[in-house]
XYZ file of C-alpha atoms in Angstrom:
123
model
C 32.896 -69.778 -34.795
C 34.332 -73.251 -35.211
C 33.299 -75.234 -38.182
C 32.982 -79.069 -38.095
C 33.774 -80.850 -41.474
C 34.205 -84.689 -41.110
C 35.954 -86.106 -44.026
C 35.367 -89.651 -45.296
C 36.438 -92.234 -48.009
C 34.594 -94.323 -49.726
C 35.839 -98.475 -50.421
C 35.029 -100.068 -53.533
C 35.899 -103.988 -53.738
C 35.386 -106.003 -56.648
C 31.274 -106.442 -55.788
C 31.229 -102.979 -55.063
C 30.556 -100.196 -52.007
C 32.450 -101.962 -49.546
C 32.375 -99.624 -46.075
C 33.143 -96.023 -45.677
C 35.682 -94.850 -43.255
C 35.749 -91.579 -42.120
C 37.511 -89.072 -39.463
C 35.014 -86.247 -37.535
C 36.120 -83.799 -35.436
C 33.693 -83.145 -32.590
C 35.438 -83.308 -29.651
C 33.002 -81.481 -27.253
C 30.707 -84.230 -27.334
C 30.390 -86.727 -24.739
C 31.664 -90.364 -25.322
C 29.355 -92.733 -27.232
C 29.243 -89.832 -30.380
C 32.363 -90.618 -32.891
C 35.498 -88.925 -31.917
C 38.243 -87.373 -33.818
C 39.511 -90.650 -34.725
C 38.883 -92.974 -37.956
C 35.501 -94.849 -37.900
C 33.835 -97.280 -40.392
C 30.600 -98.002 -41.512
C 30.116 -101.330 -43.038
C 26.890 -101.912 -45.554
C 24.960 -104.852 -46.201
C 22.876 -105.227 -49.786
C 20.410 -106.902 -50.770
C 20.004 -108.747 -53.881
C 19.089 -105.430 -56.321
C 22.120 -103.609 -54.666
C 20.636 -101.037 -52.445
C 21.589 -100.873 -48.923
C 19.382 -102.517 -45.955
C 21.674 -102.013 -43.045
C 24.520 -99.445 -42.256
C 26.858 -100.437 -39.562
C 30.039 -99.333 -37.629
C 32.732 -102.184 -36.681
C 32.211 -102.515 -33.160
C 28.506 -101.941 -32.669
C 25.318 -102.812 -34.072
C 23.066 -102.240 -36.799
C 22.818 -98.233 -36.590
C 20.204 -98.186 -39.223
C 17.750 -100.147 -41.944
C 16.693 -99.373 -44.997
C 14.142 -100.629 -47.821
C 13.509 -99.600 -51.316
C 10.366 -100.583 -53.734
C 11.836 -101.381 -57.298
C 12.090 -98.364 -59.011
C 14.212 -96.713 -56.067
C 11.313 -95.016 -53.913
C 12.185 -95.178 -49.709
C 9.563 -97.639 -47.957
C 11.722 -98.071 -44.714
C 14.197 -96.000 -43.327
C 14.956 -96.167 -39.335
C 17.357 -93.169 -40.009
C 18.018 -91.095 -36.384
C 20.788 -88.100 -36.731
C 24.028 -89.332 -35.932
C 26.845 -86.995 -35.708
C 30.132 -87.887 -37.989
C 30.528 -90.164 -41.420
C 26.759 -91.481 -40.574
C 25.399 -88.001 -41.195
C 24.714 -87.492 -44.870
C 25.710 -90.554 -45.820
C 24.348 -90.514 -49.630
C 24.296 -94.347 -50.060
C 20.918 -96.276 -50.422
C 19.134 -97.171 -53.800
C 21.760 -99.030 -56.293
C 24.653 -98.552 -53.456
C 26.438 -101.445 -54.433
C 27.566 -100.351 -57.811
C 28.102 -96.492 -57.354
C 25.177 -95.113 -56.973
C 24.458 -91.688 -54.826
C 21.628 -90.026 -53.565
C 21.092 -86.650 -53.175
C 19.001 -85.435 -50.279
C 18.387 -82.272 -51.202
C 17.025 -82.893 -54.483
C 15.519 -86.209 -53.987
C 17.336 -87.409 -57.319
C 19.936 -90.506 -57.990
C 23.322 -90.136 -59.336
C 23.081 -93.172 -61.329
C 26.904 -92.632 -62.735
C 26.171 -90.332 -65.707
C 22.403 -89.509 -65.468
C 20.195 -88.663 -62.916
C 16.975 -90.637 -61.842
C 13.897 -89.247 -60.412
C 12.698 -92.173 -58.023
C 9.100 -90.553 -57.370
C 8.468 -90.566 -60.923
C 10.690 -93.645 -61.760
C 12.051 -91.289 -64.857
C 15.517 -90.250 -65.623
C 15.482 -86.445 -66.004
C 18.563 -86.349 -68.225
């Protein structure tokens, strides 16, 4: 069985999350998917830091996003993209660090954890 891991890196700038560049390995798919080459996704913000649009260099936006102000989702036009796009754990607070987790629903808010549904931090 072959296992598929793409590997990415995250750019910081002075404002913050920058773009995310990232090398996936799935050559048996046809052209149009990312290749086993480097690809970046570029992020826009808006003015609370959380991303609205993810995009890669040469194409459009691939996705938007919108948060309410305590972090819960109120637009997402995700699809399942094969490569760096897929799991990409940036959304609420993006701009200065921080990650969500899909699994759990929480925010890594650097040190603590935030519970958008509830709009508590649970530690």
């Amino acid at each position: 069985m072959t296992e598929y891991l793409p590997s990415a890196v995250n750019i910081f700038g002075a404002n913050g999350l920058i773009s995310r560049v990232g090398v996936s390995h799935y050559p048996h798919l046809s052209p149009g998917y990312l290749s086993s080459t480097f690809d970046t996704l570029y992020f826009t913000f808006d003015e609370r830091g959380n991303v609205c649009e993810e995009m890669y260099k040469n194409e459009g936006v691939r996705q938007r996003k919108g948060y309410a102000s305590y972090g819960t989702p109120l637009t997402d036009t995700s699809e399942v993209f094969i490569g760096i796009a897929q799991g990409v754990c940036f959304g609420f607070g993006a701009q200065f660090g921080y990650y969500t987790d899909f699994e759990t629903g929480l925010i890594l808010c650097t040190y603590r954890y935030y519970d958008p549904q509830t709009g508590r931090w649970i530690n």
